Amino acid sequence: MTSQVFYRKWRPQTLDEVDGQEQVTRTLLNALSGSRVSHAYLFCGPRGTGKTSTGRILAKAVNCLTNQGKGEPCNTCAMCQAITGGSALDVIEVDAASNRGIDEIRDLREKVTYAPNQASYKVYIIDEVHMLTREASNALLKTLEEPPPHIIFILATTEAHKVLPTILSRCQRFDFRRISQADVVSKLAGICATEGIHIEAEALRLVAKAATGSLRDAENLLQQLTTYYGADIELQQVQAILGITGDWRVKEMVRHIINNDISGGVATIN
């Protein structure tokens, strides 16, 4: 079993590998195959649903040396590998939570005018874009209105309602949904099979349920369990980590309430 962080090791590398977001990935694939890639995208939705991962995949796809920006990235050419490894100079990730001021965005505006160093497109992935100050948002808006032809902006946010309407109107918006419990279970089962982790089916479903639609949270919880208990995980151990009781009397009490059985409910409480 590897010591590498699960959510990084198992990050999707193609649009087809992005779980639970078919409405997003299919549209992006159609745009790539038809050479209709937009200059600005807004990816919004709950945490851990694949927004930043999809942004990185899109950055690889438009710059892939093998498919010439016409489909899925090959993940084997020099450009794809550089982007995957985080060493590509033309794919810039900005954390708007810690770079939210007007000076940072002015610096960005100056740099976007330069042509890409090696790639076909210079791609800016701005995470938590709603954290930008109003002044910084207005400065970014100017660049979105008149972007150079070699620039693609991918804005990601968990709170789209806080993004300026003028910025929203200049982006193609994609709403990422919470990932279904079935999809989370399927992904975790694949990880467990590869990593040599043996976990009870009911325990795996409880992990998926506790993640509330966030695959990253589910992967982190699975790794936490393996750190505490090793490669053999039982339901009771998951319940202990989550602070959930496995007491059968809880279900019995609910049944008494549904049946309006007061005497049975009092007996269970006693």
PDB file of C-alpha atoms in Angstrom:
ATOM      1  CA  MET A   1       0.000   0.000   0.000  1.00  0.00           C
ATOM      2  CA  THR A   2       1.454   3.353  -1.046  1.00  0.00           C
ATOM      3  CA  SER A   3       2.156   6.224   1.339  1.00  0.00           C
ATOM      4  CA  GLN A   4       1.177   8.802  -1.272  1.00  0.00           C
ATOM      5  CA  VAL A   5      -1.942  10.867  -0.563  1.00  0.00           C
ATOM      6  CA  PHE A   6      -4.887   9.072  -2.152  1.00  0.00           C
ATOM      7  CA  TYR A   7      -6.702  12.061  -3.596  1.00  0.00           C
ATOM      8  CA  ARG A   8      -3.527  13.119  -5.404  1.00  0.00           C
ATOM      9  CA  LYS A   9      -2.516   9.680  -6.585  1.00  0.00           C
ATOM     10  CA  TRP A  10      -6.026   8.878  -7.799  1.00  0.00           C
ATOM     11  CA  ARG A  11      -6.782  12.279  -9.338  1.00  0.00           C
ATOM     12  CA  PRO A  12      -8.456  11.745 -12.749  1.00  0.00           C
ATOM     13  CA  GLN A  13      -6.179  12.321 -15.750  1.00  0.00           C
ATOM     14  CA  THR A  14      -8.791  12.281 -18.526  1.00  0.00           C
ATOM     15  CA  LEU A  15     -12.315  13.650 -18.800  1.00  0.00           C
ATOM     16  CA  ASP A  16     -13.624  10.098 -18.976  1.00  0.00           C
ATOM     17  CA  GLU A  17     -12.122   9.405 -15.536  1.00  0.00           C
ATOM     18  CA  VAL A  18     -13.974  12.316 -13.880  1.00  0.00           C
ATOM     19  CA  ASP A  19     -16.649  10.667 -11.754  1.00  0.00           C
ATOM     20  CA  GLY A  20     -20.252  11.806 -11.636  1.00  0.00           C
ATOM     21  CA  GLN A  21     -19.977  14.871 -13.908  1.00  0.00           C
ATOM     22  CA  GLU A  22     -21.050  13.505 -17.300  1.00  0.00           C
ATOM     23  CA  GLN A  23     -22.988  16.675 -18.146  1.00  0.00           C
ATOM     24  CA  VAL A  24     -19.719  18.628 -17.882  1.00  0.00           C
ATOM     25  CA  THR A  25     -17.249  16.216 -19.437  1.00  0.00           C
ATOM     26  CA  ARG A  26     -19.428  15.404 -22.452  1.00  0.00           C
ATOM     27  CA  THR A  27     -19.873  19.090 -23.283  1.00  0.00           C
ATOM     28  CA  LEU A  28     -16.140  19.747 -22.966  1.00  0.00           C
ATOM     29  CA  LEU A  29     -15.306  16.772 -25.187  1.00  0.00           C
ATOM     30  CA  ASN A  30     -17.714  18.051 -27.836  1.00  0.00           C
ATOM     31  CA  ALA A  31     -16.105  21.501 -27.639  1.00  0.00           C
ATOM     32  CA  LEU A  32     -12.644  19.992 -28.043  1.00  0.00           C
ATOM     33  CA  SER A  33     -13.571  17.779 -30.976  1.00  0.00           C
ATOM     34  CA  GLY A  34     -15.255  20.707 -32.732  1.00  0.00           C
ATOM     35  CA  SER A  35     -12.502  23.244 -31.947  1.00  0.00           C
ATOM     36  CA  ARG A  36     -15.008  25.374 -30.033  1.00  0.00           C
ATOM     37  CA  VAL A  37     -13.090  25.866 -26.812  1.00  0.00           C
ATOM     38  CA  SER A  38     -14.106  29.045 -24.990  1.00  0.00           C
ATOM     39  CA  HIS A  39     -11.693  31.662 -23.665  1.00  0.00           C
ATOM     40  CA  ALA A  40     -13.222  31.535 -20.160  1.00  0.00           C
ATOM     41  CA  TYR A  41     -14.957  28.865 -18.084  1.00  0.00           C
ATOM     42  CA  LEU A  42     -16.586  28.979 -14.655  1.00  0.00           C
ATOM     43  CA  PHE A  43     -16.607  25.677 -12.777  1.00  0.00           C
ATOM     44  CA  CYS A  44     -18.818  25.914  -9.723  1.00  0.00           C
ATOM     45  CA  GLY A  45     -20.026  23.370  -7.200  1.00  0.00           C
ATOM     46  CA  PRO A  46     -19.305  21.768  -3.814  1.00  0.00           C
ATOM     47  CA  ARG A  47     -15.776  20.913  -2.745  1.00  0.00           C
ATOM     48  CA  GLY A  48     -14.236  17.652  -3.860  1.00  0.00           C
ATOM     49  CA  THR A  49     -16.381  17.236  -6.977  1.00  0.00           C
ATOM     50  CA  GLY A  50     -13.621  17.583  -9.587  1.00  0.00           C
ATOM     51  CA  LYS A  51     -13.538  21.264 -10.538  1.00  0.00           C
ATOM     52  CA  THR A  52      -9.780  21.824 -10.359  1.00  0.00           C
ATOM     53  CA  SER A  53      -9.025  18.353 -11.721  1.00  0.00           C
ATOM     54  CA  THR A  54     -11.245  19.015 -14.733  1.00  0.00           C
ATOM     55  CA  GLY A  55      -9.486  22.343 -15.249  1.00  0.00           C
ATOM     56  CA  ARG A  56      -6.097  20.625 -15.347  1.00  0.00           C
ATOM     57  CA  ILE A  57      -7.379  17.981 -17.756  1.00  0.00           C
ATOM     58  CA  LEU A  58      -8.762  20.685 -20.045  1.00  0.00           C
ATOM     59  CA  ALA A  59      -5.400  22.469 -19.917  1.00  0.00           C
ATOM     60  CA  LYS A  60      -3.709  19.244 -21.023  1.00  0.00           C
ATOM     61  CA  ALA A  61      -6.281  18.559 -23.720  1.00  0.00           C
ATOM     62  CA  VAL A  62      -5.900  21.922 -25.478  1.00  0.00           C
ATOM     63  CA  ASN A  63      -2.106  21.674 -25.360  1.00  0.00           C
ATOM     64  CA  CYS A  64      -1.645  17.951 -26.036  1.00  0.00           C
ATOM     65  CA  LEU A  65       0.966  17.356 -28.726  1.00  0.00           C
ATOM     66  CA  THR A  66      -0.623  14.080 -29.796  1.00  0.00           C
ATOM     67  CA  ASN A  67      -4.296  14.968 -30.285  1.00  0.00           C
ATOM     68  CA  GLN A  68      -3.642  18.591 -31.287  1.00  0.00           C
ATOM     69  CA  GLY A  69      -6.358  19.803 -28.925  1.00  0.00           C
ATOM     70  CA  LYS A  70      -9.081  17.675 -30.540  1.00  0.00           C
ATOM     71  CA  GLY A  71     -10.031  15.374 -27.677  1.00  0.00           C
ATOM     72  CA  GLU A  72      -8.781  13.648 -24.538  1.00  0.00           C
ATOM     73  CA  PRO A  73      -5.152  14.305 -23.539  1.00  0.00           C
ATOM     74  CA  CYS A  74      -2.782  11.437 -24.324  1.00  0.00           C
ATOM     75  CA  ASN A  75      -0.957  11.834 -20.976  1.00  0.00           C
ATOM     76  CA  THR A  76       2.229  10.523 -22.602  1.00  0.00           C
ATOM     77  CA  CYS A  77       3.587  13.450 -24.629  1.00  0.00           C
ATOM     78  CA  ALA A  78       6.055  15.884 -23.080  1.00  0.00           C
ATOM     79  CA  MET A  79       3.431  18.629 -22.648  1.00  0.00           C
ATOM     80  CA  CYS A  80       0.869  16.370 -20.934  1.00  0.00           C
ATOM     81  CA  GLN A  81       3.509  15.023 -18.571  1.00  0.00           C
ATOM     82  CA  ALA A  82       4.745  18.516 -17.729  1.00  0.00           C
ATOM     83  CA  ILE A  83       1.227  19.674 -16.868  1.00  0.00           C
ATOM     84  CA  THR A  84       0.544  16.530 -14.835  1.00  0.00           C
ATOM     85  CA  GLY A  85       3.795  17.042 -12.945  1.00  0.00           C
ATOM     86  CA  GLY A  86       3.109  20.728 -12.325  1.00  0.00           C
ATOM     87  CA  SER A  87       6.198  21.917 -14.193  1.00  0.00           C
ATOM     88  CA  ALA A  88       4.501  23.452 -17.266  1.00  0.00           C
ATOM     89  CA  LEU A  89       5.226  27.178 -17.367  1.00  0.00           C
ATOM     90  CA  ASP A  90       2.119  27.911 -19.413  1.00  0.00           C
ATOM     91  CA  VAL A  91      -0.399  26.425 -16.950  1.00  0.00           C
ATOM     92  CA  ILE A  92      -0.665  28.765 -13.991  1.00  0.00           C
ATOM     93  CA  GLU A  93      -2.736  27.955 -10.919  1.00  0.00           C
ATOM     94  CA  VAL A  94      -3.758  30.868  -8.724  1.00  0.00           C
ATOM     95  CA  ASP A  95      -5.312  30.517  -5.268  1.00  0.00           C
ATOM     96  CA  ALA A  96      -7.637  33.491  -5.056  1.00  0.00           C
ATOM     97  CA  ALA A  97      -8.086  32.938  -1.320  1.00  0.00           C
ATOM     98  CA  SER A  98      -4.483  34.026  -0.697  1.00  0.00           C
ATOM     99  CA  ASN A  99      -3.965  36.175  -3.828  1.00  0.00           C
ATOM    100  CA  ARG A 100      -7.162  38.181  -3.729  1.00  0.00           C
ATOM    101  CA  GLY A 101      -5.958  41.762  -4.056  1.00  0.00           C
ATOM    102  CA  ILE A 102      -5.819  44.238  -6.918  1.00  0.00           C
ATOM    103  CA  ASP A 103      -2.008  44.062  -7.156  1.00  0.00           C
ATOM    104  CA  GLU A 104      -2.002  40.316  -7.823  1.00  0.00           C
ATOM    105  CA  ILE A 105      -4.621  40.639 -10.570  1.00  0.00           C
ATOM    106  CA  ARG A 106      -2.790  43.593 -12.143  1.00  0.00           C
ATOM    107  CA  ASP A 107       0.326  41.445 -12.259  1.00  0.00           C
ATOM    108  CA  LEU A 108      -1.710  38.686 -13.906  1.00  0.00           C
ATOM    109  CA  ARG A 109      -3.082  41.142 -16.487  1.00  0.00           C
ATOM    110  CA  GLU A 110       0.422  42.182 -17.450  1.00  0.00           C
ATOM    111  CA  LYS A 111       1.618  38.596 -17.879  1.00  0.00           C
ATOM    112  CA  VAL A 112      -1.306  37.364 -20.005  1.00  0.00           C
ATOM    113  CA  THR A 113      -0.164  39.581 -22.866  1.00  0.00           C
ATOM    114  CA  TYR A 114       2.960  37.431 -23.314  1.00  0.00           C
ATOM    115  CA  ALA A 115       2.727  34.499 -25.683  1.00  0.00           C
ATOM    116  CA  PRO A 116       3.002  30.960 -24.267  1.00  0.00           C
ATOM    117  CA  ASN A 117       6.532  29.658 -23.751  1.00  0.00           C
ATOM    118  CA  GLN A 118       5.991  26.175 -25.179  1.00  0.00           C
ATOM    119  CA  ALA A 119       2.286  25.353 -25.202  1.00  0.00           C
ATOM    120  CA  SER A 120      -0.374  26.371 -27.682  1.00  0.00           C
ATOM    121  CA  TYR A 121      -2.414  28.062 -24.947  1.00  0.00           C
ATOM    122  CA  LYS A 122      -1.514  29.711 -21.693  1.00  0.00           C
ATOM    123  CA  VAL A 123      -4.107  28.479 -19.180  1.00  0.00           C
ATOM    124  CA  TYR A 124      -4.900  30.248 -15.915  1.00  0.00           C
ATOM    125  CA  ILE A 125      -6.761  28.190 -13.312  1.00  0.00           C
ATOM    126  CA  ILE A 126      -8.051  30.535 -10.611  1.00  0.00           C
ATOM    127  CA  ASP A 127      -9.384  28.603  -7.629  1.00  0.00           C
ATOM    128  CA  GLU A 128     -11.955  30.061  -5.211  1.00  0.00           C
ATOM    129  CA  VAL A 129     -12.405  33.042  -7.517  1.00  0.00           C
ATOM    130  CA  HIS A 130     -15.240  34.375  -5.342  1.00  0.00           C
ATOM    131  CA  MET A 131     -12.590  35.359  -2.765  1.00  0.00           C
ATOM    132  CA  LEU A 132     -11.236  38.148  -4.986  1.00  0.00           C
ATOM    133  CA  THR A 133     -11.905  41.662  -3.754  1.00  0.00           C
ATOM    134  CA  ARG A 134     -14.336  43.782  -5.779  1.00  0.00           C
ATOM    135  CA  GLU A 135     -11.452  45.846  -7.124  1.00  0.00           C
ATOM    136  CA  ALA A 136      -9.545  42.719  -8.155  1.00  0.00           C
ATOM    137  CA  SER A 137     -12.690  41.254  -9.735  1.00  0.00           C
ATOM    138  CA  ASN A 138     -13.165  44.410 -11.801  1.00  0.00           C
ATOM    139  CA  ALA A 139      -9.537  44.239 -12.916  1.00  0.00           C
ATOM    140  CA  LEU A 140     -10.014  40.605 -13.952  1.00  0.00           C
ATOM    141  CA  LEU A 141     -13.193  41.554 -15.795  1.00  0.00           C
ATOM    142  CA  LYS A 142     -11.239  43.810 -18.152  1.00  0.00           C
ATOM    143  CA  THR A 143      -9.035  40.882 -19.165  1.00  0.00           C
ATOM    144  CA  LEU A 144     -12.033  38.589 -19.639  1.00  0.00           C
ATOM    145  CA  GLU A 145     -13.676  41.179 -21.910  1.00  0.00           C
ATOM    146  CA  GLU A 146     -10.698  41.430 -24.284  1.00  0.00           C
ATOM    147  CA  PRO A 147      -8.551  38.313 -23.810  1.00  0.00           C
ATOM    148  CA  PRO A 148      -5.564  37.559 -26.042  1.00  0.00           C
ATOM    149  CA  PRO A 149      -6.269  34.633 -28.417  1.00  0.00           C
ATOM    150  CA  HIS A 150      -3.718  32.400 -26.696  1.00  0.00           C
ATOM    151  CA  ILE A 151      -5.290  32.644 -23.210  1.00  0.00           C
ATOM    152  CA  ILE A 152      -7.866  30.390 -21.523  1.00  0.00           C
ATOM    153  CA  PHE A 153      -9.236  31.212 -18.081  1.00  0.00           C
ATOM    154  CA  ILE A 154     -10.723  28.507 -15.865  1.00  0.00           C
ATOM    155  CA  LEU A 155     -12.373  29.979 -12.792  1.00  0.00           C
ATOM    156  CA  ALA A 156     -13.392  27.604  -9.997  1.00  0.00           C
ATOM    157  CA  THR A 157     -15.608  28.418  -7.028  1.00  0.00           C
ATOM    158  CA  THR A 158     -17.734  26.818  -4.350  1.00  0.00           C
ATOM    159  CA  GLU A 159     -19.880  29.968  -4.068  1.00  0.00           C
ATOM    160  CA  ALA A 160     -20.914  31.159  -7.519  1.00  0.00           C
ATOM    161  CA  HIS A 161     -23.431  33.629  -6.076  1.00  0.00           C
ATOM    162  CA  LYS A 162     -20.504  35.701  -4.760  1.00  0.00           C
ATOM    163  CA  VAL A 163     -18.925  36.117  -8.209  1.00  0.00           C
ATOM    164  CA  LEU A 164     -19.646  39.398  -9.985  1.00  0.00           C
ATOM    165  CA  PRO A 165     -22.539  39.026 -12.472  1.00  0.00           C
ATOM    166  CA  THR A 166     -20.399  40.772 -15.086  1.00  0.00           C
ATOM    167  CA  ILE A 167     -17.766  38.045 -14.746  1.00  0.00           C
ATOM    168  CA  LEU A 168     -20.423  35.325 -14.864  1.00  0.00           C
ATOM    169  CA  SER A 169     -21.776  36.726 -18.108  1.00  0.00           C
ATOM    170  CA  ARG A 170     -18.378  36.380 -19.824  1.00  0.00           C
ATOM    171  CA  CYS A 171     -17.798  32.735 -18.898  1.00  0.00           C
ATOM    172  CA  GLN A 172     -19.245  29.424 -19.930  1.00  0.00           C
ATOM    173  CA  ARG A 173     -20.677  28.121 -16.682  1.00  0.00           C
ATOM    174  CA  PHE A 174     -20.576  24.466 -15.646  1.00  0.00           C
ATOM    175  CA  ASP A 175     -22.262  23.313 -12.444  1.00  0.00           C
ATOM    176  CA  PHE A 176     -20.609  20.354 -10.762  1.00  0.00           C
ATOM    177  CA  ARG A 177     -22.965  18.160  -8.759  1.00  0.00           C
ATOM    178  CA  ARG A 178     -22.356  16.260  -5.572  1.00  0.00           C
ATOM    179  CA  ILE A 179     -21.133  12.819  -6.594  1.00  0.00           C
ATOM    180  CA  SER A 180     -23.665  10.050  -6.021  1.00  0.00           C
ATOM    181  CA  GLN A 181     -23.018   7.518  -3.277  1.00  0.00           C
ATOM    182  CA  ALA A 182     -22.915   4.711  -5.861  1.00  0.00           C
ATOM    183  CA  ASP A 183     -20.187   6.491  -7.847  1.00  0.00           C
ATOM    184  CA  VAL A 184     -18.165   7.152  -4.691  1.00  0.00           C
ATOM    185  CA  VAL A 185     -18.448   3.506  -3.616  1.00  0.00           C
ATOM    186  CA  SER A 186     -17.360   2.369  -7.084  1.00  0.00           C
ATOM    187  CA  LYS A 187     -14.314   4.657  -7.044  1.00  0.00           C
ATOM    188  CA  LEU A 188     -13.302   3.646  -3.524  1.00  0.00           C
ATOM    189  CA  ALA A 189     -13.713  -0.044  -4.360  1.00  0.00           C
ATOM    190  CA  GLY A 190     -11.302   0.390  -7.270  1.00  0.00           C
ATOM    191  CA  ILE A 191      -8.781   2.133  -5.021  1.00  0.00           C
ATOM    192  CA  CYS A 192      -9.057  -0.603  -2.387  1.00  0.00           C
ATOM    193  CA  ALA A 193      -8.567  -3.343  -4.980  1.00  0.00           C
ATOM    194  CA  THR A 194      -5.398  -1.722  -6.294  1.00  0.00           C
ATOM    195  CA  GLU A 195      -4.006  -0.694  -2.904  1.00  0.00           C
ATOM    196  CA  GLY A 196      -4.644  -4.094  -1.285  1.00  0.00           C
ATOM    197  CA  ILE A 197      -7.172  -2.731   1.210  1.00  0.00           C
ATOM    198  CA  HIS A 198      -9.796  -5.174   2.514  1.00  0.00           C
ATOM    199  CA  ILE A 199     -12.913  -3.375   3.737  1.00  0.00           C
ATOM    200  CA  GLU A 200     -16.420  -4.618   4.462  1.00  0.00           C
ATOM    201  CA  ALA A 201     -19.037  -3.592   1.890  1.00  0.00           C
ATOM    202  CA  GLU A 202     -21.199  -1.923   4.535  1.00  0.00           C
ATOM    203  CA  ALA A 203     -18.176  -0.045   5.862  1.00  0.00           C
ATOM    204  CA  LEU A 204     -17.370   1.213   2.357  1.00  0.00           C
ATOM    205  CA  ARG A 205     -20.942   2.449   1.914  1.00  0.00           C
ATOM    206  CA  LEU A 206     -20.727   4.266   5.244  1.00  0.00           C
ATOM    207  CA  VAL A 207     -17.505   6.004   4.138  1.00  0.00           C
ATOM    208  CA  ALA A 208     -19.228   7.108   0.927  1.00  0.00           C
ATOM    209  CA  LYS A 209     -22.287   8.324   2.815  1.00  0.00           C
ATOM    210  CA  ALA A 210     -20.193  10.320   5.303  1.00  0.00           C
ATOM    211  CA  ALA A 211     -18.432  12.139   2.443  1.00  0.00           C
ATOM    212  CA  THR A 212     -21.760  13.725   1.367  1.00  0.00           C
ATOM    213  CA  GLY A 213     -20.880  13.798  -2.315  1.00  0.00           C
ATOM    214  CA  SER A 214     -17.237  14.876  -2.016  1.00  0.00           C
ATOM    215  CA  LEU A 215     -14.917  12.273  -3.525  1.00  0.00           C
ATOM    216  CA  ARG A 216     -11.859  13.973  -2.051  1.00  0.00           C
ATOM    217  CA  ASP A 217     -13.351  13.732   1.455  1.00  0.00           C
ATOM    218  CA  ALA A 218     -14.135  10.055   0.881  1.00  0.00           C
ATOM    219  CA  GLU A 219     -10.583   9.324  -0.280  1.00  0.00           C
ATOM    220  CA  ASN A 220      -9.123  11.202   2.681  1.00  0.00           C
ATOM    221  CA  LEU A 221     -11.350   9.283   5.102  1.00  0.00           C
ATOM    222  CA  LEU A 222     -10.343   5.975   3.515  1.00  0.00           C
ATOM    223  CA  GLN A 223      -6.672   6.849   3.916  1.00  0.00           C
ATOM    224  CA  GLN A 224      -7.256   7.902   7.520  1.00  0.00           C
ATOM    225  CA  LEU A 225      -8.806   4.504   8.198  1.00  0.00           C
ATOM    226  CA  THR A 226      -5.843   2.680   6.666  1.00  0.00           C
ATOM    227  CA  THR A 227      -3.475   4.785   8.767  1.00  0.00           C
ATOM    228  CA  TYR A 228      -5.284   3.870  11.982  1.00  0.00           C
ATOM    229  CA  TYR A 229      -6.290   0.269  11.311  1.00  0.00           C
ATOM    230  CA  GLY A 230      -4.111  -1.006   8.477  1.00  0.00           C
ATOM    231  CA  ALA A 231      -5.349  -2.789   5.364  1.00  0.00           C
ATOM    232  CA  ASP A 232      -8.229  -4.703   7.028  1.00  0.00           C
ATOM    233  CA  ILE A 233     -11.142  -2.435   7.931  1.00  0.00           C
ATOM    234  CA  GLU A 234     -14.430  -3.393   9.558  1.00  0.00           C
ATOM    235  CA  LEU A 235     -17.718  -1.526   9.912  1.00  0.00           C
ATOM    236  CA  GLN A 236     -17.209  -0.912  13.626  1.00  0.00           C
ATOM    237  CA  GLN A 237     -13.909   0.830  12.928  1.00  0.00           C
ATOM    238  CA  VAL A 238     -15.524   3.209  10.443  1.00  0.00           C
ATOM    239  CA  GLN A 239     -18.267   3.921  12.958  1.00  0.00           C
ATOM    240  CA  ALA A 240     -15.650   4.652  15.614  1.00  0.00           C
ATOM    241  CA  ILE A 241     -13.774   7.095  13.356  1.00  0.00           C
ATOM    242  CA  LEU A 242     -17.010   8.901  12.475  1.00  0.00           C
ATOM    243  CA  GLY A 243     -18.394   8.817  16.019  1.00  0.00           C
ATOM    244  CA  ILE A 244     -21.475   6.904  14.867  1.00  0.00           C
ATOM    245  CA  THR A 245     -23.201   4.414  17.152  1.00  0.00           C
ATOM    246  CA  GLY A 246     -24.001   0.980  15.852  1.00  0.00           C
ATOM    247  CA  ASP A 247     -26.585   0.385  18.578  1.00  0.00           C
ATOM    248  CA  TRP A 248     -29.506  -1.686  17.204  1.00  0.00           C
ATOM    249  CA  ARG A 249     -31.866   0.028  19.663  1.00  0.00           C
ATOM    250  CA  VAL A 250     -31.784   3.216  17.543  1.00  0.00           C
ATOM    251  CA  LYS A 251     -33.559   1.441  14.672  1.00  0.00           C
ATOM    252  CA  GLU A 252     -35.928  -0.222  17.122  1.00  0.00           C
ATOM    253  CA  MET A 253     -36.827   3.170  18.601  1.00  0.00           C
ATOM    254  CA  VAL A 254     -37.556   4.599  15.151  1.00  0.00           C
ATOM    255  CA  ARG A 255     -39.802   1.620  14.423  1.00  0.00           C
ATOM    256  CA  HIS A 256     -41.787   2.259  17.621  1.00  0.00           C
ATOM    257  CA  ILE A 257     -42.205   5.933  16.664  1.00  0.00           C
ATOM    258  CA  ILE A 258     -43.461   5.023  13.185  1.00  0.00           C
ATOM    259  CA  ASN A 259     -45.922   2.509  14.659  1.00  0.00           C
ATOM    260  CA  ASN A 260     -46.997   4.959  17.393  1.00  0.00           C
ATOM    261  CA  ASP A 261     -46.094   2.287  19.929  1.00  0.00           C
ATOM    262  CA  ILE A 262     -45.649   4.329  23.099  1.00  0.00           C
ATOM    263  CA  SER A 263     -45.237   1.404  25.477  1.00  0.00           C
ATOM    264  CA  GLY A 264     -42.661  -0.247  23.215  1.00  0.00           C
ATOM    265  CA  GLY A 265     -40.755   3.032  22.894  1.00  0.00           C
ATOM    266  CA  VAL A 266     -40.671   3.557  26.667  1.00  0.00           C
ATOM    267  CA  ALA A 267     -39.480  -0.015  27.150  1.00  0.00           C
ATOM    268  CA  THR A 268     -36.628   0.531  24.691  1.00  0.00           C
ATOM    269  CA  ILE A 269     -35.622   3.785  26.431  1.00  0.00           C
ATOM    270  CA  ASN A 270     -35.641   2.027  29.808  1.00  0.00           C
TER     271      ASN A 270
END
